[in-house]
Coordinates of C-alpha atoms in Angstrom, one line a residue:
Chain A
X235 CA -8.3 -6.8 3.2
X236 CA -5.1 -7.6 5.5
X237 CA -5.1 -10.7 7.5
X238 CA -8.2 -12.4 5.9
X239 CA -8.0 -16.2 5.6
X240 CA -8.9 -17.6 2.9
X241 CA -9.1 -14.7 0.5
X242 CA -11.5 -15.1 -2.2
X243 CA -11.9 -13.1 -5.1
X244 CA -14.8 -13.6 -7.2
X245 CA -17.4 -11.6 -9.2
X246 CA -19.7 -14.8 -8.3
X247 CA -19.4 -16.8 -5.2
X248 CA -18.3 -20.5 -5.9
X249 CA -18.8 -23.5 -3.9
X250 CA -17.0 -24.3 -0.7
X251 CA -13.8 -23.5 -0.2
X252 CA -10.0 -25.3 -1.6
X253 CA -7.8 -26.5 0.9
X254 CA -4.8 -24.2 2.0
X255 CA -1.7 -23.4 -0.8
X256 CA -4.3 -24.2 -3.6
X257 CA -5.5 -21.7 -6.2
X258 CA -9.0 -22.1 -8.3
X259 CA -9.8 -20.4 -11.2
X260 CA -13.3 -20.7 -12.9
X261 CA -14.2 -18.6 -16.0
X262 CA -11.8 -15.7 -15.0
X263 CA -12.6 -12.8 -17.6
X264 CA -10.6 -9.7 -17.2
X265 CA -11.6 -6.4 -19.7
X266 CA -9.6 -3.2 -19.4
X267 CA -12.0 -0.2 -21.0
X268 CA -9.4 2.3 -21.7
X269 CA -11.0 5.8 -21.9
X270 CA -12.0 6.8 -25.1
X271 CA -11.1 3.4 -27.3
X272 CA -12.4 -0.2 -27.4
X273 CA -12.4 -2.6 -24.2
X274 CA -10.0 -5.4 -24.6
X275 CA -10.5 -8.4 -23.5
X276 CA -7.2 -9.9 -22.0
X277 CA -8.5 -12.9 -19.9
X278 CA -11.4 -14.5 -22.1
X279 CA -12.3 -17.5 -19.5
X280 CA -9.5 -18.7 -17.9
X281 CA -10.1 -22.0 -15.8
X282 CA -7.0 -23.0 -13.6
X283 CA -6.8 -25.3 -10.6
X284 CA -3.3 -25.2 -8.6
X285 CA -2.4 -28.2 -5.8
X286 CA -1.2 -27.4 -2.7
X287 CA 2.4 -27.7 -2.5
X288 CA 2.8 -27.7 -6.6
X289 CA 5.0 -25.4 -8.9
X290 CA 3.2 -24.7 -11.6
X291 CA 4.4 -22.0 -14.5
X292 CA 2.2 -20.2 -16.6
X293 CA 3.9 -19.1 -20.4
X294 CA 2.6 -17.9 -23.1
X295 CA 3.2 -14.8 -25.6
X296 CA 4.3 -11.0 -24.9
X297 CA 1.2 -8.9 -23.9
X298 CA -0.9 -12.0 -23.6
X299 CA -1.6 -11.2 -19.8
X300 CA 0.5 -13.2 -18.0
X301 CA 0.9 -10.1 -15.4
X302 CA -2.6 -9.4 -15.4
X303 CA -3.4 -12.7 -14.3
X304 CA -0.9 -12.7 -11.8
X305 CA -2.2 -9.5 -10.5
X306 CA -5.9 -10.7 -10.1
X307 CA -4.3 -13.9 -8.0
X308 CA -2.3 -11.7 -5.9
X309 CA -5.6 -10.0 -5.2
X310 CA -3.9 -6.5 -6.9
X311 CA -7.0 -5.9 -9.5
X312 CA -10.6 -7.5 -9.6
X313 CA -11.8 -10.0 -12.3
X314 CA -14.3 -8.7 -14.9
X315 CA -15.8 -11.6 -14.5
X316 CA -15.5 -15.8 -13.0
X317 CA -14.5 -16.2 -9.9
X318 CA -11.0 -16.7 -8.4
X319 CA -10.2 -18.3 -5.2
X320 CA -6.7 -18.5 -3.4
X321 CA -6.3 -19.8 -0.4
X322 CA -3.6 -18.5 1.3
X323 CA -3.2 -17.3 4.5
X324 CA 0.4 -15.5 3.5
X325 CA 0.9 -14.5 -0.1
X326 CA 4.2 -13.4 -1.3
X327 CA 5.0 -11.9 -4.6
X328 CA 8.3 -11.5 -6.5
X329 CA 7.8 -9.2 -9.7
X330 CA 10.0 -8.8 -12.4
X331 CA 12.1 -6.0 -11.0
X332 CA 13.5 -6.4 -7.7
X333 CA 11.8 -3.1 -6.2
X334 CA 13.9 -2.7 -3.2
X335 CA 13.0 0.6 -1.5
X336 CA 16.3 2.8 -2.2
X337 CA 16.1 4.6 1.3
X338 CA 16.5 1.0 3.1
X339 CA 19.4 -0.7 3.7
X340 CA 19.1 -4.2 2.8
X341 CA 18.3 -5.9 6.2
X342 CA 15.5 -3.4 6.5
X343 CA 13.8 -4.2 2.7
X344 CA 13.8 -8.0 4.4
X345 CA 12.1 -7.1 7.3
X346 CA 9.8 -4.8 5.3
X347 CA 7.5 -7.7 4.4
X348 CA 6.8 -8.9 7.8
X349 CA 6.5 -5.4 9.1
X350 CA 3.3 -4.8 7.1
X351 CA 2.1 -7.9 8.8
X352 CA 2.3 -5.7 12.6
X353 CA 6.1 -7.2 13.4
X354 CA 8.5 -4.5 14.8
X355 CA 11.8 -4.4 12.9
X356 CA 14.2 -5.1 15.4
X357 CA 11.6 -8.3 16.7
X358 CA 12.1 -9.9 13.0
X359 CA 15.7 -8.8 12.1
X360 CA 17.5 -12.3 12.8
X361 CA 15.3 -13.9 11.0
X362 CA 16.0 -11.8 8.2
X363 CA 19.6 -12.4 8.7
X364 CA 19.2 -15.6 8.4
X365 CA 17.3 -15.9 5.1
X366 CA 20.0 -13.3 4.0
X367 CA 22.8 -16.4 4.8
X368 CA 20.4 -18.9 3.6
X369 CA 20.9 -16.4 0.0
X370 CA 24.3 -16.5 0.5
X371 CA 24.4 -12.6 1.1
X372 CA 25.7 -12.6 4.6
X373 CA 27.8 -9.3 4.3
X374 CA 25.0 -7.6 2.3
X375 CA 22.9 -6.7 5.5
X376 CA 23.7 -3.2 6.4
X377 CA 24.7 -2.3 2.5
X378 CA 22.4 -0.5 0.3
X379 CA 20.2 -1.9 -2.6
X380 CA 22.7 0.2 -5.1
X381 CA 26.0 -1.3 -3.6
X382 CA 24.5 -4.8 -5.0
X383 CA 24.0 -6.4 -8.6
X384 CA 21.2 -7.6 -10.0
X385 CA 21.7 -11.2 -8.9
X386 CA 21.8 -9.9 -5.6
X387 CA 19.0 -7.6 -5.5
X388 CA 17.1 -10.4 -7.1
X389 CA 17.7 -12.6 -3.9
X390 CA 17.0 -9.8 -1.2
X391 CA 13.5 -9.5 -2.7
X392 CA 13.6 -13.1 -2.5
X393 CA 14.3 -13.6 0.6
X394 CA 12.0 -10.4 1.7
X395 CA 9.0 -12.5 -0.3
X396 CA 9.6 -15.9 2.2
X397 CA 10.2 -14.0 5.3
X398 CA 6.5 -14.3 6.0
X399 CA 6.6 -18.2 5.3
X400 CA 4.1 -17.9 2.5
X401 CA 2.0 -20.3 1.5
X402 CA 1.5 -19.1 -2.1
X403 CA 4.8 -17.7 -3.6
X404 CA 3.8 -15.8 -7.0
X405 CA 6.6 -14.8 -9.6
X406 CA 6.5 -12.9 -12.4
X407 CA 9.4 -13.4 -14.6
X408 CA 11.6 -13.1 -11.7
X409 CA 15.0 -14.0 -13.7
X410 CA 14.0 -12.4 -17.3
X411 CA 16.5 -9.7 -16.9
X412 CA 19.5 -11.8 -15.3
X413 CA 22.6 -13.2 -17.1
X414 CA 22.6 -16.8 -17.6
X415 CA 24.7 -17.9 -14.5
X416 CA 22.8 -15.7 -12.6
X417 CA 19.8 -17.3 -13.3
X418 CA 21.1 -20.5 -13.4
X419 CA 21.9 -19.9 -9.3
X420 CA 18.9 -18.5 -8.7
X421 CA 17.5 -21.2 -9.8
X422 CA 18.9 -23.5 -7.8
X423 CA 18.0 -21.4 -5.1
X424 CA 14.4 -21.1 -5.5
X425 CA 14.5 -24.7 -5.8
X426 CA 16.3 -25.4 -2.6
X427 CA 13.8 -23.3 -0.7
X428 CA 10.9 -25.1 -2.5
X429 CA 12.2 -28.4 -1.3
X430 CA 12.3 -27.5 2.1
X431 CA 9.2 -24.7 2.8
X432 CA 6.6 -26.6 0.4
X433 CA 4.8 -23.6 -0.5
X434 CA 2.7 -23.5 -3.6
X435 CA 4.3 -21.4 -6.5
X436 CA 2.6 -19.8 -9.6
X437 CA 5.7 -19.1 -11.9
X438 CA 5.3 -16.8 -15.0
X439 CA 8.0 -16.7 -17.8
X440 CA 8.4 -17.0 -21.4
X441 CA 11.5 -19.2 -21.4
X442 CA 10.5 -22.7 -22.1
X443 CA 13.8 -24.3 -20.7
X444 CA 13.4 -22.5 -17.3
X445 CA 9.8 -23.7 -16.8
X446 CA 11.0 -27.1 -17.7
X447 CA 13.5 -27.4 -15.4
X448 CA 11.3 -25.7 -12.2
X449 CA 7.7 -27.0 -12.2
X450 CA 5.7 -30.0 -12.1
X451 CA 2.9 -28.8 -14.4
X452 CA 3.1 -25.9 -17.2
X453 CA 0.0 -24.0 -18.1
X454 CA 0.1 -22.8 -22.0
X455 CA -1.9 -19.5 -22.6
X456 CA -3.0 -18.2 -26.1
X457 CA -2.6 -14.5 -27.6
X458 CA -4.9 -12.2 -26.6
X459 CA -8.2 -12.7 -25.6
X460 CA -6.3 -15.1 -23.5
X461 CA -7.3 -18.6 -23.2
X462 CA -5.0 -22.1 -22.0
X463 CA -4.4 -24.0 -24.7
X464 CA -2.9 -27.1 -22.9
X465 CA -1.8 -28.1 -19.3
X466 CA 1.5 -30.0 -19.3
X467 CA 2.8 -32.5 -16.7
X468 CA 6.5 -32.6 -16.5
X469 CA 7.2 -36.3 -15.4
X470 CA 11.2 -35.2 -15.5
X471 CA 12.5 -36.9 -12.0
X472 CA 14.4 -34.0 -10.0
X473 CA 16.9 -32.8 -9.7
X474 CA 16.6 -31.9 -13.3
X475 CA 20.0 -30.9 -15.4
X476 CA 21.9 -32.2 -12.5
X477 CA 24.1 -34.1 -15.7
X478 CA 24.3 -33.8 -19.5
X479 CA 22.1 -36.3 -20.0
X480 CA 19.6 -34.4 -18.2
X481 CA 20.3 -31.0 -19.4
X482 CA 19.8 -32.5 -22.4
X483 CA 16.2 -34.5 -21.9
X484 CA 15.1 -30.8 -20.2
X485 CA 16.0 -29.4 -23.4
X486 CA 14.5 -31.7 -25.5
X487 CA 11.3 -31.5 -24.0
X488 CA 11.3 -27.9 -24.0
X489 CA 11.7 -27.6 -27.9
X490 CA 9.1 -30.7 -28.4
X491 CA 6.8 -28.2 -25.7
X492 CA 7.4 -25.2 -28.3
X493 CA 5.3 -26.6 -31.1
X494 CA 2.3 -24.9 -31.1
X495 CA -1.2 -26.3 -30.4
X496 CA -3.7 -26.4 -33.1
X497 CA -6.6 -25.5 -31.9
Chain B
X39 CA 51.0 22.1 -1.3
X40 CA 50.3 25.1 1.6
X41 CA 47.1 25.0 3.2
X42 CA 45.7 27.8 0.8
X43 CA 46.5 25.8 -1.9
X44 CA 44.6 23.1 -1.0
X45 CA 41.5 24.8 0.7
X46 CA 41.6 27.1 -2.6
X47 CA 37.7 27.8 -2.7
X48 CA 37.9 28.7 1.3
X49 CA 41.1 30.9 1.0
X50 CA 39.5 32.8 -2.2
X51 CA 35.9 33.3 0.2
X52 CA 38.3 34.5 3.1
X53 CA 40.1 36.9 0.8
X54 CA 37.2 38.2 -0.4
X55 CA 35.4 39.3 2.3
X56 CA 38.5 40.6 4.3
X57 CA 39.3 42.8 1.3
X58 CA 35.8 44.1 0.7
X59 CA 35.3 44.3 4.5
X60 CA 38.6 46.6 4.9
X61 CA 37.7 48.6 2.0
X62 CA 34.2 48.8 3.4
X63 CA 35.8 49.9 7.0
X64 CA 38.3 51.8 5.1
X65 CA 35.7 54.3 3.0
X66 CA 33.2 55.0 5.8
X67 CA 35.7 55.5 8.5
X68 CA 37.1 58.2 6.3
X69 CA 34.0 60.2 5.1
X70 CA 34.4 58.8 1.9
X71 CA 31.3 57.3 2.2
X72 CA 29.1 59.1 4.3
X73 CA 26.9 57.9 7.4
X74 CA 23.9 58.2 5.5
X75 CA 24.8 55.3 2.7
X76 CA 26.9 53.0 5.3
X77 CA 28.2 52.0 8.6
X78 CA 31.6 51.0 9.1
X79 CA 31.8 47.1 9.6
X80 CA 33.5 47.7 13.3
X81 CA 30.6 49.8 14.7
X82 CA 28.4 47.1 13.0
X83 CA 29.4 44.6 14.7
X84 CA 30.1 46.5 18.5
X85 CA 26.9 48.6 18.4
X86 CA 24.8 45.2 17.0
X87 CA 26.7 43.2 19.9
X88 CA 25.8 45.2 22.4
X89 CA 22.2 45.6 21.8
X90 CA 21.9 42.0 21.2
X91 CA 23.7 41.5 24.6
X92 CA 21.9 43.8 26.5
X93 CA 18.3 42.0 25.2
X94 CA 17.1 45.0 23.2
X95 CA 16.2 43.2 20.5
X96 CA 14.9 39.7 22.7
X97 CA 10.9 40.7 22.6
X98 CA 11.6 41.8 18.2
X99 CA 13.4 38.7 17.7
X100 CA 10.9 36.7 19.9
X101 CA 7.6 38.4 17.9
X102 CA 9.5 37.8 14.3
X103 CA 11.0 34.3 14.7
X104 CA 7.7 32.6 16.4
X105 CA 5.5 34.2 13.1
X106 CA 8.2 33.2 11.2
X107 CA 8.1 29.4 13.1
X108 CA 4.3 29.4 12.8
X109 CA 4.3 30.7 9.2
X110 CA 7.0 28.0 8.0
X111 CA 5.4 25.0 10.2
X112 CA 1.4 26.2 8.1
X113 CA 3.3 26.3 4.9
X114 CA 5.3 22.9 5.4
X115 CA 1.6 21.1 6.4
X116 CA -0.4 23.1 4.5
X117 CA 2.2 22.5 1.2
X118 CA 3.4 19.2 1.6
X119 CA -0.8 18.2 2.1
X120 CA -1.6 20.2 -1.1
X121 CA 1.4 18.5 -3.1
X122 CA 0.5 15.3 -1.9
X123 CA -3.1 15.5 -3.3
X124 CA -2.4 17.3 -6.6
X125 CA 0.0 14.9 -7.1
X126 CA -1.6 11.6 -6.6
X127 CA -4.8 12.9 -8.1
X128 CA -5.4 14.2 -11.4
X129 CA -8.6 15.2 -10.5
X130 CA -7.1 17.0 -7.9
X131 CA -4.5 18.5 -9.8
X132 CA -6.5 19.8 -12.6
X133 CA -9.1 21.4 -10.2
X134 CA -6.1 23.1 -8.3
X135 CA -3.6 23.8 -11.1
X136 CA -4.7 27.0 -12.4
X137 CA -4.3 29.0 -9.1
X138 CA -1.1 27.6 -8.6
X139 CA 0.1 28.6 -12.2
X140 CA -1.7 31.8 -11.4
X141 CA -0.1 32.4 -8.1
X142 CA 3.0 31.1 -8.7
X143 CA 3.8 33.7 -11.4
X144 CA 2.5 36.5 -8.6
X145 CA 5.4 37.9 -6.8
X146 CA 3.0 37.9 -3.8
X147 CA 4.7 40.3 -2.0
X148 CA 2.8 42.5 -3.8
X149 CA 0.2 41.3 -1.8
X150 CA 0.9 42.7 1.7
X151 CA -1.3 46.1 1.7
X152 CA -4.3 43.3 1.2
X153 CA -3.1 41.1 3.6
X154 CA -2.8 44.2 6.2
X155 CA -6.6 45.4 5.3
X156 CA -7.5 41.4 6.5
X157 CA -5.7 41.1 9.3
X158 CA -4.2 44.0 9.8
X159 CA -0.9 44.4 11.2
X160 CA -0.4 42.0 14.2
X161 CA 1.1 38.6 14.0
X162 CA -1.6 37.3 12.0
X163 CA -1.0 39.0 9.2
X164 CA 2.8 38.4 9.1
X165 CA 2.1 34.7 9.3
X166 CA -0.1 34.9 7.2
X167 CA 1.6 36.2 4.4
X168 CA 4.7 33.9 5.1
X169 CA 2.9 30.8 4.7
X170 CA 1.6 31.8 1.3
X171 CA 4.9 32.8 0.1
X172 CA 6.3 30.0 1.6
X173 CA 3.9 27.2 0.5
X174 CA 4.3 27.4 -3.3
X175 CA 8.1 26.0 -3.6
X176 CA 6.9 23.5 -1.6
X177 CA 3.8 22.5 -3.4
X178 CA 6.0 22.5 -6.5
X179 CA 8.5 20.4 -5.0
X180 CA 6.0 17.7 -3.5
X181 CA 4.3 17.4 -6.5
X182 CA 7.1 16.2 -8.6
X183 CA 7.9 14.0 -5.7
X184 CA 4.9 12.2 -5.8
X185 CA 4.8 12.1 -9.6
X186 CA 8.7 10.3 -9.4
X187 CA 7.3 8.1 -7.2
X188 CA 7.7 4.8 -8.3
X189 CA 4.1 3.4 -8.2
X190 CA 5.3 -0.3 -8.2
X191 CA 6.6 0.2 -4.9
X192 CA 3.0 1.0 -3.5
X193 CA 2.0 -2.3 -5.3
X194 CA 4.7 -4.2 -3.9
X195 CA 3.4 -3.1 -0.1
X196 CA 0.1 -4.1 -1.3
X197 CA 0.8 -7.6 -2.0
X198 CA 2.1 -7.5 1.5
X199 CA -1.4 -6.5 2.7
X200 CA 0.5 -2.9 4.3
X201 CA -2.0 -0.7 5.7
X202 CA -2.6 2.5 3.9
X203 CA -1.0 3.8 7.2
X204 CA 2.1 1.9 6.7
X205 CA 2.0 2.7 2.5
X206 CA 2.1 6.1 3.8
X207 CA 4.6 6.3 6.2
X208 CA 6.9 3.4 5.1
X209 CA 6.7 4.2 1.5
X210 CA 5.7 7.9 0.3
X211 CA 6.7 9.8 3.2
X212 CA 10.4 8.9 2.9
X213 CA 10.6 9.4 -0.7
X214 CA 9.1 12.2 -0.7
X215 CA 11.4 13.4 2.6
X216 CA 14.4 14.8 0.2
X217 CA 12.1 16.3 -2.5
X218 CA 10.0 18.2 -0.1
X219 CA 13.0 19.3 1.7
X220 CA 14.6 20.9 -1.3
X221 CA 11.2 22.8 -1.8
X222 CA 11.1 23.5 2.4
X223 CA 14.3 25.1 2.1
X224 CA 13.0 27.5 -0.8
X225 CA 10.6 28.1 1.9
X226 CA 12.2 29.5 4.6
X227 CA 13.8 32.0 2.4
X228 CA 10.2 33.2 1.5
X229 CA 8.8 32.7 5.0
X230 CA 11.5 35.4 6.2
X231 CA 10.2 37.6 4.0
X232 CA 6.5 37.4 4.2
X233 CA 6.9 38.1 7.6
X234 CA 9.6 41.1 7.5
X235 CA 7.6 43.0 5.2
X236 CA 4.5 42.8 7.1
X237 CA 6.9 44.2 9.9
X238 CA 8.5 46.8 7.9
X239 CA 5.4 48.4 6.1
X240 CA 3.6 49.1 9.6
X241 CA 4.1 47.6 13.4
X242 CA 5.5 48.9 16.4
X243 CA 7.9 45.5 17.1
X244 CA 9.6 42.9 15.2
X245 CA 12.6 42.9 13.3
X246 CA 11.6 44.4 10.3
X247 CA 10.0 47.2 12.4
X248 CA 13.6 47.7 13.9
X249 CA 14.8 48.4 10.3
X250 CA 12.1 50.8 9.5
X251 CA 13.0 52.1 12.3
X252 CA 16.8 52.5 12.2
X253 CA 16.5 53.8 8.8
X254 CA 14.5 56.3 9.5
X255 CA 16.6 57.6 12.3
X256 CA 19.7 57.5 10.3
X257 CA 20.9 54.6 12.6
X258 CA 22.4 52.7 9.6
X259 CA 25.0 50.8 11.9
X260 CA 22.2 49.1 14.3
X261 CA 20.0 48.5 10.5
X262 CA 23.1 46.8 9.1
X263 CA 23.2 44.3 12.7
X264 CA 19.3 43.6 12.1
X265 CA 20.3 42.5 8.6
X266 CA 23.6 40.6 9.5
X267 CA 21.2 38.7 12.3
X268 CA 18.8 38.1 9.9
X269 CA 21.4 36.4 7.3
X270 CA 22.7 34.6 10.3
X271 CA 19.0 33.0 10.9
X272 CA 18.2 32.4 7.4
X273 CA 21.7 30.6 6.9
X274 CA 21.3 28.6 9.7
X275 CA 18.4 27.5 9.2
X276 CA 18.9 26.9 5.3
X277 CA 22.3 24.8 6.0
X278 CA 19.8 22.5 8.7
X279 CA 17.5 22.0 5.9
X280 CA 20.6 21.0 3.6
X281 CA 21.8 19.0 6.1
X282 CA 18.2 16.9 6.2
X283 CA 17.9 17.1 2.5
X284 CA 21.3 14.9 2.5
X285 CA 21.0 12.5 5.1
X286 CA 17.7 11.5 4.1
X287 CA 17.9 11.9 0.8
X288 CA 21.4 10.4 -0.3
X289 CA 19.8 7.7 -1.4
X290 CA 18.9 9.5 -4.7
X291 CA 22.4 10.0 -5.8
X292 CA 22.3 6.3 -6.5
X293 CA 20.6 6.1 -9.7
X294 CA 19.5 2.4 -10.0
X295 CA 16.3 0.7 -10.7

């Protein structure tokens, strides 16, 4: 599986192939058959197309898959069924918890990502350091992940995630369990790095505001068996919420997004 | 505050063992406890320092610690493998579960006369027996190590496309390192005695052999040096396993998720 360009993964084989930092997603059907009960269905035909260079979010309800789904694009579980096709030649993946390795000092959880790729430590270690500035957590380097808050942690696996200069960046709630400020800063941050990489990002939360605020395009999933409901193009100009005015037009559209689609 | 006062633990230790040791001196020096029960500590220590000295104890203590080495190294491999698989497979663990209930409830010392009739009573059989005893703390130990193991962080190296290699060495081996070593250090505990009872029930070298033999010839002052060097081995080696446990371990006194 390592080092294969583009990676597709499909229970049928579809068409030629998307254009590099785009994601396409035709009919995807996942089913978990837990032993002994029922098989759910969590992803009941999903179609999804993501543009190179876009930040699109994904919400929807608690349990609704929204991790699943994520999993299947990162290429961590097959589809049932429809095909999935991401093409990517460096995926990075920011979950919910920061999942630092505790035995590592924090330089070393950077330089983790690209040592998976075949890059010795020592050989990718200033450019770790240098995201590690870039996330404003200079004199972090040689601590360990338990000397840090959460904010922090949040930004080492951050900055672990774009030391391989991904292409696709997937996130999975990445700032559910911060404190507001927090999250407001790391927001900020993740924008900042946005602008200037241009990678693709698939962003999953529940929190209408946030997804308002970050992506071009939100994708609205049902309850379970999952379907989308409705695609969403936020038009907002950026920088969003840079004034009250704004802050307030982001939060406007966010309730007016809440209503829920008859279907 | 006097330097007793503030090493209180250490000064209470050292107190300790000078009284019991003078008393110890005191009684067999004057008859009061005869040879046959103990030596005093002084002839202990001169007698054991000489023969040490003098190498007649270099080809016993060479025989004993390589079994020993060789029974620890099997048990460490053999363990740490077994652990690994029982605990990352349930298939694995059911199908071996039962023998190490079974086993682990034997006090397998029990089993040297069997282990003698296999291999009879060369270094085989010491080694053997020590890696049996040896293995089970660390089984145990790996086990829940690989059960604690966070299994996100496995899916996190996968995302990165890491090698099964890399999973392996980058991500179980060194959170597994300070749970293993806590069972390891069980282990050499056991290991020593696996192989000293081989040695003391029948063989002609080896340091348990020196014991049966001492005893027998009433020589309880050179018996009591056998067993001070084997406390000094076992202590050693014990506080060098401690020593591992912490530096590569510390980590775990950190609770944080």
């Amino acid at each position: 599986m390592a080092g294969e360009t583009p990676r597709s993964t499909s229970a049928s084989q579809d068409g030629a192939l998307a254009s590099p930092g785009t994601l396409s997603v035709r009919g995807l059907v996942k089913t978990f058959r837990p032993r002994g009960q029922e098989p759910v269905v969590v992803l009941d035909g999903l179609d999804l197309d993501v543009r190179r260079g876009e930040f699109l979010s994904i919400v929807g309800p608690s349990a609704c898959g929204k991790t699943t789904l994520l999993h299947i694009l990162a290429g961590l579980e097959p589809a049932t069924a429809g095909s999935v096709q991401v093409d990517a030649e460096r995926l990075a993946v920011v979950f919910q918890r920061p999942l630092l390795f505790p035995w590592r000092n924090v330089l070393h959880n950077v330089t983790f990502s690209l040592e998976c790729r075949g890059h010795r430590r020592d050989e990718v270690a200033p450019a770790a350091l240098a995201l590690l500035q870039r996330m404003r957590l200079n004199e972090a380097a040689q601590h360990r992940p338990s000397e840090l808050s959460q904010g922090m942690r949040q930004r080492v696996d951050l900055a672990r995630a774009l030391l391989v200069e991904p292409t696709v960046l997937l996130m999975d709630e990445p700032f559910a369990s911060l404190d507001a400020a927090t999250r407001v800063e790391m927001h900020a941050v993740l924008l900042d790095v946005w602008r200037e990489f241009g990678f693709t990002v698939v962003f999953v939360s529940h929190d209408l505001e946030e997804v308002v605020l970050l992506s071009d395009r939100v994708v609205f999933l049902s309850e379970k068996p999952t379907r989308v409901t409705k695609v969403v193009e936020i038009d907002l100009p950026r920088p969003r919420g840079a004034t009250p005015e704004a802050r307030a037009e982001v939060y406007r559209l966010a309730r007016e997004l809440e209503t829920p689609v008859s279907d | 505050m006097s330097f007793a006062a503030r090493h209180r633990g250490l000064a209470l230790g050292g107190l300790s063992l000078v009284v019991v040791l003078a008393a110890w001196e005191g009684a067999t020096r004057t008859g009061w406890i005869g040879p046959m029960f103990l030596s005093p500590p002084s002839l202990i220590a001169t007698n054991g320092w000489t023969n040490l000295v003098e190498g007649r104890w270099t080809a016993d203590l060479a025989l004993t610690l390589s079994c020993f080495g060789a029974a620890l190294t099997l048990a460490i491999v053999g363990g740490v493998l077994v652990g690994v698989a029982m605990g990352a497979s349930k298939t694995a663990f059911h199908l071996l579960n039962p023998y190490l209930v079974a086993l682990n409830a034997l006090p397998k010392i029990v089993l040297c006369p069997l282990v003698m009739l296999w291999f009879g009573t060369g270094p085989g059989a010491r080694v053997f027996l020590g890696s049996l005893m040896a293995a089970f703390p660390i089984v145990t130990a790996t086990v829940t190590g690989v059960q604690s193991l966070d299994r996100d962080f496995v899916l996190l190296a996968r995302t990165y496309r890491a090698s099964r290699w890399k999973i392996l060495h980058a991500v179980v081996l060194p959170f597994l390192a300070p749970h293993a070593l806590s069972g390891i250090r069980v282990g050499v505990n056991y290991a020593m005695v696996g192989v000293l009872v081989v040695e003391l029930f029948s063989s002609s070298q080896g340091l348990g052999y020196r014991l049966n033999a001492y005893s027998q010839n009433f020589q309880l002052d050179l018996f009591f040096a056998i067993i001070a060097l084997i406390i000094a081995i076992v202590l050693v080696l014990s506080r060098l396993m401690y020593y591992l446990e912490v530096r590569l371990g510390g980590w775990r006194n950190s609770a944080f998720h």
